[in-house]
Amino acid sequence: MKKIRTYNNIAAVGLAKFPTDRYLVDASSETPDALLLRSHKLHNEELPSSVLAIARAGAGVNNIPVSQYTPKGIVVFNTPGANANAVKELVLASLLLGSRGITDSMSYVASLADEKDAIELHKKVEAGKKKYGGSELTGKTLGVVGLGAIGAKIANLAIDLGMKVIGYDPALSVEAAWQLSSQVNRAENLNSLLARSDYVTLHVPAIKPTIGMMNEEAFSAAKDGMVLINLARGELVEEEAVINALDSGKLAAHLSDFPSEGLIAHGKSTLFPHLGASTVEAEENCAVMAAKQLIDFLDNGNIINSVNFPAVSMERTTGYRLTFANDNIPKVLGTVLNLLADLNINVLDMVNKSRDDIAYTIVDIEQEPTAALLEKLSSVEHVFHVRSV
Ligand SMILES: NC(=O)c1ccc[n+]([C@@H]2O[C@H](COP(=O)([O-])OP(=O)(O)OC[C@H]3O[C@@H](n4cnc5c(N)ncnc54)[C@H](O)[C@@H]3O)[C@@H](O)[C@H]2O)c1
Ligand SMILES: O=C(O)CC[C@@H](O)C(=O)O
């Protein structure tokens, strides 16, 4: 039986993908083959040595110390794009909340609950509304920082809303570029986007170059009265800089999925409890994708959508398959193949790919690998995580 340890609330339809005759899926396995999680933080947690893979049902992997796991051969997966539509829709809500006095006007109406006289109520409604007027999105400029799965969807939606769109993404993939409307203008750098945008929405991972990107310097480059939407990660903004920008009027509104003590206490931000991906559809998409990727890896050794290993997949040619990871240095693959040849083991098919410091190989062989063979392969220098799958 293979064991999957789960964390967080993983959609049942995803968990149901694991065949019950071969997989035990629960939250308490002591020796799991893999972990399946959402936002649970693995930093500072001891990982059982049995773990071969971790699947993040979602996009961001900053809750996983990926660089510590890679040298141990632990494959980390995410589910690119699976929750992008859910986030896009919450950005749309945020654009509207940031442009019209929706929440304050609702509070105003709620404050009229004791007014029992219909004529008086009507008068107060009509008199009060002037405080909550707003402006329209059409014709305004939206700056989209990060044009990946989510950013591209938002850029295209904003074009449809009649907005002008500027995008900034120094690492834009070819695939992401294909998704993007040709009407999206490219900014050369963050400051040039900030200087020209009425609304700015962030859709980048929390990594070294992006952490704290919305700081005092960025706000001083920004257009006065800008609306900032952050449904990506709290780490992207410096809390104090946001508070100063709200107080000075540099920011007309700040909407974020990442409440922090200072922002809650300040009271001028519109804060959601990390709701971006919380739709039935997104939760199911992520859970199903994560489960399928784990099953394909554990059963066949195939790697799809890993954030630290190369993409490696091969149709099965026989029932006998070996997989292994190794340090990405010359001669390791040759040594393994020579070892197989010396033992008269015929290789039927093979795929080998590398990414940064790591390489990964799938080899289909003609005969069933013995325990002695697996041990021999494991003892080759720089080879690890040898499996017969
Ligand atoms: N609130 C939520 O529930 C929720 C849901 C999904 C994703 N997210 C967050 O949103 C992020 C983006 O998600 P995605 O699915 O679009 O990911 P993605 O990988 O498809 O896109 C990220 C994009 O950011 C770009 N990028 C990287 N560094 C950049 C930089 N310095 N400046 C500008 N662009 C840069 C990349 O090139 C890429 O195109 C995730 O990493 C996650 O942190 C939050
Ligand atoms: O699991 C969630 O609810 C949030 C996921 C989101 O932050 C992501 O990075 O995909």
GROMACS .gro file of C-alpha atoms and ligand atoms in nm:
model
  443
    1MET     CA    1   0.000   0.000   0.000
    2LYS     CA    2   0.127   0.349  -0.084
    3LYS     CA    3   0.056   0.615   0.175
    4ILE     CA    4  -0.042   0.977   0.121
    5ARG     CA    5  -0.046   1.218   0.415
    6THR     CA    6  -0.288   1.507   0.362
    7TYR     CA    7  -0.302   1.853   0.518
    8ASN     CA    8  -0.568   2.126   0.487
    9ASN     CA    9  -0.904   2.082   0.325
   10ILE     CA   10  -0.844   1.886   0.003
   11ALA     CA   11  -1.153   1.847  -0.220
   12ALA     CA   12  -1.304   1.498  -0.192
   13VAL     CA   13  -1.315   1.453  -0.569
   14GLY     CA   14  -0.934   1.477  -0.571
   15LEU     CA   15  -0.888   1.233  -0.284
   16ALA     CA   16  -1.119   0.991  -0.464
   17LYS     CA   17  -0.867   0.968  -0.751
   18PHE     CA   18  -0.638   0.748  -0.536
   19PRO     CA   19  -0.736   0.382  -0.598
   20THR     CA   20  -0.835   0.247  -0.255
   21ASP     CA   21  -0.686  -0.097  -0.321
   22ARG     CA   22  -0.338   0.054  -0.359
   23TYR     CA   23  -0.343   0.383  -0.167
   24LEU     CA   24  -0.406   0.477   0.194
   25VAL     CA   25  -0.489   0.847   0.214
   26ASP     CA   26  -0.520   1.016   0.552
   27ALA     CA   27  -0.385   1.294   0.769
   28SER     CA   28  -0.183   1.076   1.004
   29SER     CA   29   0.047   0.838   0.816
   30GLU     CA   30   0.385   0.814   0.995
   31THR     CA   31   0.570   0.689   0.687
   32PRO     CA   32   0.403   0.856   0.388
   33ASP     CA   33   0.531   0.814   0.034
   34ALA     CA   34   0.396   1.159  -0.045
   35LEU     CA   35   0.231   1.466   0.107
   36LEU     CA   36  -0.070   1.644  -0.040
   37LEU     CA   37  -0.139   1.994   0.091
   38ARG     CA   38  -0.260   2.346   0.026
   39SER     CA   39  -0.123   2.633   0.239
   40HIS     CA   40   0.019   2.424   0.527
   41LYS     CA   41   0.371   2.553   0.605
   42LEU     CA   42   0.641   2.287   0.595
   43HIS     CA   43   0.922   2.521   0.698
   44ASN     CA   44   1.071   2.407   1.031
   45GLU     CA   45   0.893   2.071   1.013
   46GLU     CA   46   1.073   1.740   1.024
   47LEU     CA   47   0.995   1.545   0.707
   48PRO     CA   48   0.971   1.163   0.735
   49SER     CA   49   1.253   1.002   0.535
   50SER     CA   50   0.992   0.799   0.346
   51VAL     CA   51   0.866   1.105   0.155
   52LEU     CA   52   0.938   1.093  -0.219
   53ALA     CA   53   0.710   1.373  -0.336
   54ILE     CA   54   0.496   1.665  -0.222
   55ALA     CA   55   0.201   1.801  -0.416
   56ARG     CA   56   0.076   2.153  -0.354
   57ALA     CA   57  -0.289   2.176  -0.461
   58GLY     CA   58  -0.245   2.534  -0.576
   59ALA     CA   59   0.007   2.763  -0.745
   60GLY     CA   60   0.232   2.919  -0.480
   61VAL     CA   61   0.496   2.696  -0.321
   62ASN     CA   62   0.644   2.945  -0.073
   63ASN     CA   63   0.503   2.731   0.211
   64ILE     CA   64   0.744   2.453   0.108
   65PRO     CA   65   1.123   2.475   0.153
   66VAL     CA   66   1.177   2.347  -0.201
   67SER     CA   67   1.550   2.419  -0.220
   68GLN     CA   68   1.612   2.209   0.093
   69TYR     CA   69   1.420   1.916  -0.055
   70THR     CA   70   1.572   1.913  -0.405
   71PRO     CA   71   1.914   1.773  -0.302
   72LYS     CA   72   1.726   1.500  -0.114
   73GLY     CA   73   1.551   1.406  -0.440
   74ILE     CA   74   1.205   1.505  -0.316
   75VAL     CA   75   0.991   1.606  -0.611
   76VAL     CA   76   0.764   1.904  -0.544
   77PHE     CA   77   0.458   1.953  -0.766
   78ASN     CA   78   0.207   2.235  -0.799
   79THR     CA   79  -0.106   2.274  -1.012
   80PRO     CA   80  -0.042   2.559  -1.256
   81GLY     CA   81  -0.351   2.743  -1.372
   82ALA     CA   82  -0.595   2.521  -1.183
   83ASN     CA   83  -0.728   2.805  -0.967
   84ALA     CA   84  -0.656   3.096  -1.203
   85ASN     CA   85  -1.018   3.162  -1.294
   86ALA     CA   86  -1.123   3.183  -0.928
   87VAL     CA   87  -0.854   3.443  -0.859
   88LYS     CA   88  -0.945   3.635  -1.175
   89GLU     CA   89  -1.303   3.665  -1.054
   90LEU     CA   90  -1.197   3.793  -0.711
   91VAL     CA   91  -0.975   4.050  -0.882
   92LEU     CA   92  -1.281   4.164  -1.077
   93ALA     CA   93  -1.469   4.203  -0.748
   94SER     CA   94  -1.170   4.391  -0.605
   95LEU     CA   95  -1.161   4.629  -0.902
   96LEU     CA   96  -1.527   4.711  -0.841
   97LEU     CA   97  -1.484   4.736  -0.463
   98GLY     CA   98  -1.188   4.967  -0.521
   99SER     CA   99  -1.370   5.197  -0.760
  100ARG     CA  100  -1.712   5.237  -0.600
  101GLY     CA  101  -1.808   5.299  -0.237
  102ILE     CA  102  -1.972   4.958  -0.219
  103THR     CA  103  -1.877   4.835   0.128
  104ASP     CA  104  -1.907   5.174   0.302
  105SER     CA  105  -2.243   5.237   0.137
  106MET     CA  106  -2.367   4.897   0.253
  107SER     CA  107  -2.260   4.984   0.607
  108TYR     CA  108  -2.445   5.315   0.574
  109VAL     CA  109  -2.764   5.135   0.471
  110ALA     CA  110  -2.723   4.885   0.756
  111SER     CA  111  -2.698   5.182   0.995
  112LEU     CA  112  -3.049   5.285   0.888
  113ALA     CA  113  -3.203   4.963   1.020
  114ASP     CA  114  -3.392   5.148   1.298
  115GLU     CA  115  -3.557   5.393   1.060
  116LYS     CA  116  -3.916   5.266   1.044
  117ASP     CA  117  -4.067   5.557   0.852
  118ALA     CA  118  -4.055   5.476   0.477
  119ILE     CA  119  -4.048   5.842   0.368
  120GLU     CA  120  -3.765   5.925   0.610
  121LEU     CA  121  -3.575   5.613   0.501
  122HIS     CA  122  -3.606   5.717   0.136
  123LYS     CA  123  -3.481   6.068   0.223
  124LYS     CA  124  -3.180   5.931   0.412
  125VAL     CA  125  -3.098   5.687   0.131
  126GLU     CA  126  -3.102   5.960  -0.130
  127ALA     CA  127  -2.918   6.211   0.090
  128GLY     CA  128  -2.652   5.961   0.196
  129LYS     CA  129  -2.556   5.824  -0.143
  130LYS     CA  130  -2.349   6.124  -0.252
  131LYS     CA  131  -2.075   6.017  -0.011
  132TYR     CA  132  -2.037   5.681  -0.183
  133GLY     CA  133  -2.009   5.770  -0.551
  134GLY     CA  134  -1.720   5.625  -0.750
  135SER     CA  135  -1.576   5.611  -1.096
  136GLU     CA  136  -1.594   5.362  -1.380
  137LEU     CA  137  -1.329   5.112  -1.482
  138THR     CA  138  -1.378   5.169  -1.854
  139GLY     CA  139  -1.108   5.397  -1.989
  140LYS     CA  140  -0.884   5.360  -1.682
  141THR     CA  141  -0.545   5.191  -1.689
  142LEU     CA  142  -0.479   4.860  -1.517
  143GLY     CA  143  -0.120   4.754  -1.447
  144VAL     CA  144  -0.076   4.377  -1.419
  145VAL     CA  145   0.245   4.265  -1.247
  146GLY     CA  146   0.313   3.904  -1.348
  147LEU     CA  147   0.146   3.776  -1.665
  148GLY     CA  148   0.134   3.404  -1.588
  149ALA     CA  149  -0.182   3.192  -1.556
  150ILE     CA  150  -0.371   3.447  -1.345
  151GLY     CA  151  -0.223   3.774  -1.471
  152ALA     CA  152  -0.297   3.690  -1.836
  153LYS     CA  153  -0.661   3.610  -1.760
  154ILE     CA  154  -0.700   3.940  -1.576
  155ALA     CA  155  -0.527   4.142  -1.847
  156ASN     CA  156  -0.763   3.997  -2.110
  157LEU     CA  157  -1.069   4.053  -1.890
  158ALA     CA  158  -0.972   4.416  -1.833
  159ILE     CA  159  -0.938   4.471  -2.210
  160ASP     CA  160  -1.294   4.335  -2.243
  161LEU     CA  161  -1.406   4.584  -1.975
  162GLY     CA  162  -1.269   4.868  -2.188
  163MET     CA  163  -0.964   4.930  -1.970
  164LYS     CA  164  -0.616   5.007  -2.101
  165VAL     CA  165  -0.375   4.739  -1.979
  166ILE     CA  166  -0.003   4.753  -1.909
  167GLY     CA  167   0.181   4.436  -1.814
  168TYR     CA  168   0.518   4.376  -1.653
  169ASP     CA  169   0.679   4.031  -1.648
  170PRO     CA  170   1.054   4.001  -1.708
  171ALA     CA  171   1.032   3.619  -1.719
  172LEU     CA  172   0.722   3.578  -1.934
  173SER     CA  173   0.704   3.226  -2.080
  174VAL     CA  174   0.623   3.172  -2.447
  175GLU     CA  175   0.314   2.976  -2.344
  176ALA     CA  176   0.191   3.264  -2.125
  177ALA     CA  177   0.259   3.515  -2.403
  178TRP     CA  178   0.032   3.316  -2.636
  179GLN     CA  179  -0.255   3.358  -2.387
  180LEU     CA  180  -0.224   3.735  -2.382
  181SER     CA  181  -0.429   3.986  -2.583
  182SER     CA  182  -0.215   4.182  -2.829
  183GLN     CA  183  -0.369   4.498  -2.680
  184VAL     CA  184  -0.168   4.456  -2.359
  185ASN     CA  185   0.116   4.708  -2.351
  186ARG     CA  186   0.451   4.603  -2.215
  187ALA     CA  187   0.624   4.796  -1.934
  188GLU     CA  188   1.003   4.782  -1.923
  189ASN     CA  189   1.011   4.789  -1.545
  190LEU     CA  190   0.787   4.802  -1.241
  191ASN     CA  191   0.818   5.177  -1.184
  192SER     CA  192   0.712   5.261  -1.537
  193LEU     CA  193   0.400   5.046  -1.487
  194LEU     CA  194   0.325   5.208  -1.150
  195ALA     CA  195   0.363   5.560  -1.289
  196ARG     CA  196   0.097   5.500  -1.556
  197SER     CA  197  -0.161   5.279  -1.379
  198ASP     CA  198  -0.483   5.378  -1.202
  199TYR     CA  199  -0.518   5.021  -1.073
  200VAL     CA  200  -0.236   4.775  -1.009
  201THR     CA  201  -0.283   4.404  -0.947
  202LEU     CA  202  -0.001   4.170  -0.837
  203HIS     CA  203   0.029   3.814  -0.969
  204VAL     CA  204   0.385   3.704  -0.901
  205PRO     CA  205   0.522   3.431  -0.674
  206ALA     CA  206   0.678   3.531  -0.342
  207ILE     CA  207   1.045   3.485  -0.433
  208LYS     CA  208   1.359   3.686  -0.358
  209PRO     CA  209   1.314   3.950  -0.633
  210THR     CA  210   0.944   4.006  -0.557
  211ILE     CA  211   0.937   4.003  -0.177
  212GLY     CA  212   0.879   4.361  -0.061
  213MET     CA  213   0.849   4.488  -0.420
  214MET     CA  214   0.574   4.730  -0.313
  215ASN     CA  215   0.788   4.944  -0.083
  216GLU     CA  216   0.828   5.321  -0.019
  217GLU     CA  217   1.032   5.360  -0.338
  218ALA     CA  218   0.769   5.184  -0.549
  219PHE     CA  219   0.490   5.394  -0.402
  220SER     CA  220   0.680   5.714  -0.469
  221ALA     CA  221   0.697   5.610  -0.838
  222ALA     CA  222   0.324   5.533  -0.845
  223LYS     CA  223   0.048   5.753  -0.980
  224ASP     CA  224  -0.138   5.949  -0.710
  225GLY     CA  225  -0.466   5.789  -0.606
  226MET     CA  226  -0.374   5.443  -0.735
  227VAL     CA  227  -0.571   5.135  -0.623
  228LEU     CA  228  -0.353   4.836  -0.526
  229ILE     CA  229  -0.488   4.482  -0.538
  230ASN     CA  230  -0.280   4.202  -0.389
  231LEU     CA  231  -0.428   3.855  -0.413
  232ALA     CA  232  -0.084   3.698  -0.469
  233ARG     CA  233   0.110   3.694  -0.141
  234GLY     CA  234   0.134   3.920   0.164
  235GLU     CA  235   0.515   3.919   0.144
  236LEU     CA  236   0.507   4.124  -0.177
  237VAL     CA  237   0.412   4.444   0.005
  238GLU     CA  238   0.578   4.625   0.291
  239GLU     CA  239   0.301   4.685   0.541
  240GLU     CA  240   0.430   5.020   0.665
  241ALA     CA  241   0.470   5.154   0.311
  242VAL     CA  242   0.108   5.057   0.233
  243ILE     CA  243  -0.018   5.228   0.549
  244ASN     CA  244   0.180   5.545   0.465
  245ALA     CA  245   0.050   5.540   0.108
  246LEU     CA  246  -0.309   5.506   0.231
  247ASP     CA  247  -0.263   5.789   0.482
  248SER     CA  248  -0.104   6.024   0.228
  249GLY     CA  249  -0.365   5.953  -0.041
  250LYS     CA  250  -0.103   5.802  -0.274
  251LEU     CA  251  -0.321   5.492  -0.251
  252ALA     CA  252  -0.695   5.552  -0.289
  253ALA     CA  253  -0.760   5.191  -0.185
  254HIS     CA  254  -0.577   4.871  -0.097
  255LEU     CA  255  -0.744   4.533  -0.136
  256SER     CA  256  -0.561   4.224  -0.020
  257ASP     CA  257  -0.609   3.853   0.041
  258PHE     CA  258  -0.345   3.866   0.316
  259PRO     CA  259  -0.455   4.042   0.635
  260SER     CA  260  -0.172   4.147   0.867
  261GLU     CA  261  -0.196   4.285   1.218
  262GLY     CA  262  -0.103   4.639   1.110
  263LEU     CA  263  -0.342   4.650   0.816
  264ILE     CA  264  -0.634   4.516   1.019
  265ALA     CA  265  -0.566   4.769   1.295
  266HIS     CA  266  -0.533   5.052   1.043
  267GLY     CA  267  -0.880   4.979   0.906
  268LYS     CA  268  -0.840   5.137   0.561
  269SER     CA  269  -0.760   4.822   0.365
  270THR     CA  270  -1.025   4.588   0.232
  271LEU     CA  271  -0.901   4.250   0.348
  272PHE     CA  272  -1.012   3.899   0.256
  273PRO     CA  273  -0.909   3.579   0.442
  274HIS     CA  274  -0.698   3.426   0.159
  275LEU     CA  275  -1.013   3.365  -0.045
  276GLY     CA  276  -0.871   3.385  -0.399
  277ALA     CA  277  -0.879   3.013  -0.472
  278SER     CA  278  -1.175   2.929  -0.251
  279THR     CA  279  -1.433   2.826  -0.506
  280VAL     CA  280  -1.573   2.477  -0.546
  281GLU     CA  281  -1.436   2.465  -0.899
  282ALA     CA  282  -1.083   2.579  -0.815
  283GLU     CA  283  -1.054   2.353  -0.511
  284GLU     CA  284  -1.167   2.055  -0.717
  285ASN     CA  285  -0.941   2.139  -1.013
  286CYS     CA  286  -0.638   2.173  -0.787
  287ALA     CA  287  -0.710   1.858  -0.586
  288VAL     CA  288  -0.771   1.644  -0.896
  289MET     CA  289  -0.461   1.774  -1.075
  290ALA     CA  290  -0.240   1.728  -0.767
  291ALA     CA  291  -0.372   1.376  -0.703
  292LYS     CA  292  -0.324   1.268  -1.067
  293GLN     CA  293   0.031   1.402  -1.072
  294LEU     CA  294   0.119   1.217  -0.750
  295ILE     CA  295  -0.033   0.891  -0.874
  296ASP     CA  296   0.151   0.914  -1.207
  297PHE     CA  297   0.477   0.978  -1.023
  298LEU     CA  298   0.436   0.707  -0.761
  299ASP     CA  299   0.301   0.446  -1.006
  300ASN     CA  300   0.500   0.528  -1.322
  301GLY     CA  301   0.779   0.761  -1.217
  302ASN     CA  302   0.647   1.031  -1.454
  303ILE     CA  303   0.701   1.393  -1.349
  304ILE     CA  304   0.449   1.655  -1.464
  305ASN     CA  305   0.431   2.010  -1.325
  306SER     CA  306   0.716   1.988  -1.081
  307VAL     CA  307   0.870   2.311  -0.953
  308ASN     CA  308   1.211   2.155  -0.882
  309PHE     CA  309   1.252   1.855  -1.115
  310PRO     CA  310   1.250   1.840  -1.495
  311ALA     CA  311   0.934   1.736  -1.676
  312VAL     CA  312   0.994   1.369  -1.762
  313SER     CA  313   0.730   1.127  -1.888
  314MET     CA  314   0.739   0.806  -2.086
  315GLU     CA  315   0.469   0.564  -2.198
  316ARG     CA  316   0.527   0.224  -2.040
  317THR     CA  317   0.683  -0.028  -2.276
  318THR     CA  318   0.698  -0.325  -2.036
  319GLY     CA  319   0.600  -0.393  -1.678
  320TYR     CA  320   0.957  -0.332  -1.560
  321ARG     CA  321   1.060   0.024  -1.495
  322LEU     CA  322   1.343   0.183  -1.302
  323THR     CA  323   1.364   0.549  -1.209
  324PHE     CA  324   1.641   0.741  -1.040
  325ALA     CA  325   1.756   1.093  -0.964
  326ASN     CA  326   2.118   1.203  -0.971
  327ASP     CA  327   2.340   1.506  -0.937
  328ASN     CA  328   2.356   1.674  -1.276
  329ILE     CA  329   2.720   1.599  -1.355
  330PRO     CA  330   2.889   1.407  -1.640
  331LYS     CA  331   2.927   1.027  -1.651
  332VAL     CA  332   2.658   0.932  -1.397
  333LEU     CA  333   2.409   0.815  -1.660
  334GLY     CA  334   2.687   0.633  -1.846
  335THR     CA  335   2.791   0.453  -1.528
  336VAL     CA  336   2.434   0.335  -1.466
  337LEU     CA  337   2.392   0.216  -1.826
  338ASN     CA  338   2.727   0.033  -1.816
  339LEU     CA  339   2.620  -0.135  -1.495
  340LEU     CA  340   2.301  -0.257  -1.661
  341ALA     CA  341   2.499  -0.373  -1.966
  342ASP     CA  342   2.749  -0.561  -1.747
  343LEU     CA  343   2.456  -0.746  -1.591
  344ASN     CA  344   2.318  -0.829  -1.938
  345ILE     CA  345   2.004  -0.626  -1.879
  346ASN     CA  346   1.850  -0.499  -2.200
  347VAL     CA  347   1.719  -0.139  -2.202
  348LEU     CA  348   1.395  -0.110  -2.403
  349ASP     CA  349   1.337   0.261  -2.369
  350MET     CA  350   1.476   0.547  -2.172
  351VAL     CA  351   1.435   0.917  -2.105
  352ASN     CA  352   1.674   1.143  -1.917
  353LYS     CA  353   1.632   1.513  -1.846
  354SER     CA  354   1.801   1.765  -1.622
  355ARG     CA  355   1.707   2.088  -1.449
  356ASP     CA  356   1.963   2.298  -1.266
  357ASP     CA  357   2.159   2.067  -1.035
  358ILE     CA  358   1.941   1.763  -1.070
  359ALA     CA  359   1.882   1.499  -1.339
  360TYR     CA  360   1.613   1.235  -1.356
  361THR     CA  361   1.591   0.918  -1.561
  362ILE     CA  362   1.323   0.664  -1.645
  363VAL     CA  363   1.448   0.333  -1.789
  364ASP     CA  364   1.229   0.048  -1.906
  365ILE     CA  365   1.414  -0.284  -1.894
  366GLU     CA  366   1.336  -0.632  -2.018
  367GLN     CA  367   1.353  -0.818  -1.690
  368GLU     CA  368   1.226  -0.766  -1.340
  369PRO     CA  369   1.479  -0.570  -1.133
  370THR     CA  370   1.603  -0.766  -0.835
  371ALA     CA  371   1.667  -0.617  -0.491
  372ALA     CA  372   2.040  -0.670  -0.558
  373LEU     CA  373   2.020  -0.461  -0.878
  374LEU     CA  374   1.839  -0.177  -0.698
  375GLU     CA  375   2.104  -0.182  -0.428
  376LYS     CA  376   2.384  -0.171  -0.685
  377LEU     CA  377   2.226   0.123  -0.863
  378SER     CA  378   2.174   0.307  -0.534
  379SER     CA  379   2.541   0.268  -0.454
  380VAL     CA  380   2.650   0.445  -0.776
  381GLU     CA  381   2.805   0.775  -0.670
  382HIS     CA  382   2.570   1.075  -0.714
  383VAL     CA  383   2.264   0.853  -0.772
  384PHE     CA  384   1.969   0.861  -0.534
  385HIS     CA  385   1.605   0.766  -0.501
  386VAL     CA  386   1.633   0.455  -0.717
  387ARG     CA  387   1.290   0.301  -0.756
  388SER     CA  388   1.135   0.007  -0.932
  389VAL     CA  389   0.787   0.119  -1.034
  390LIG     N1  390  -0.494   3.425  -0.326
  390LIG     C1  391  -0.491   3.303  -0.369
  390LIG     O1  392  -0.566   3.218  -0.324
  390LIG     C2  393  -0.396   3.265  -0.479
  390LIG     C3  394  -0.435   3.168  -0.571
  390LIG     C4  395  -0.345   3.133  -0.672
  390LIG     C5  396  -0.221   3.192  -0.679
  390LIG     N2  397  -0.187   3.286  -0.586
  390LIG     C6  398  -0.054   3.351  -0.593
  390LIG     O2  399  -0.040   3.410  -0.722
  390LIG     C7  400   0.088   3.377  -0.774
  390LIG     C8  401   0.079   3.373  -0.925
  390LIG     O3  402  -0.002   3.263  -0.965
  390LIG     P1  403  -0.008   3.214  -1.117
  390LIG     O4  404  -0.091   3.092  -1.118
  390LIG     O5  405  -0.041   3.324  -1.208
  390LIG     O6  406   0.146   3.172  -1.138
  390LIG     P2  407   0.231   3.167  -1.272
  390LIG     O7  408   0.355   3.094  -1.238
  390LIG     O8  409   0.147   3.116  -1.384
  390LIG     O9  410   0.265   3.321  -1.304
  390LIG     C9  411   0.356   3.395  -1.231
  390LIG    C10  412   0.419   3.494  -1.326
  390LIG    O10  413   0.499   3.586  -1.252
  390LIG    C11  414   0.611   3.619  -1.333
  390LIG     N3  415   0.717   3.679  -1.254
  390LIG    C12  416   0.813   3.617  -1.180
  390LIG     N4  417   0.894   3.710  -1.123
  390LIG    C13  418   0.847   3.831  -1.160
  390LIG    C14  419   0.886   3.965  -1.133
  390LIG     N5  420   0.992   3.992  -1.056
  390LIG     N6  421   0.814   4.066  -1.186
  390LIG    C15  422   0.707   4.041  -1.266
  390LIG     N7  423   0.667   3.916  -1.297
  390LIG    C16  424   0.735   3.813  -1.245
  390LIG    C17  425   0.650   3.486  -1.398
  390LIG    O11  426   0.730   3.506  -1.512
  390LIG    C18  427   0.512   3.430  -1.430
  390LIG    O12  428   0.471   3.464  -1.562
  390LIG    C19  429   0.124   3.242  -0.710
  390LIG    O13  430   0.265   3.224  -0.702
  390LIG    C20  431   0.061   3.253  -0.573
  390LIG    O14  432   0.154   3.308  -0.482
  390LIG    C21  433  -0.270   3.324  -0.487
  391LIG     O1  434  -0.525   2.670  -0.121
  391LIG     C1  435  -0.568   2.784  -0.113
  391LIG     O2  436  -0.676   2.813  -0.063
  391LIG     C2  437  -0.487   2.900  -0.167
  391LIG     C3  438  -0.400   2.866  -0.282
  391LIG     C4  439  -0.323   2.982  -0.337
  391LIG     O3  440  -0.266   3.063  -0.243
  391LIG     C5  441  -0.223   2.935  -0.438
  391LIG     O4  442  -0.107   2.975  -0.431
  391LIG     O5  443  -0.263   2.860  -0.529
   0.00000   0.00000   0.00000
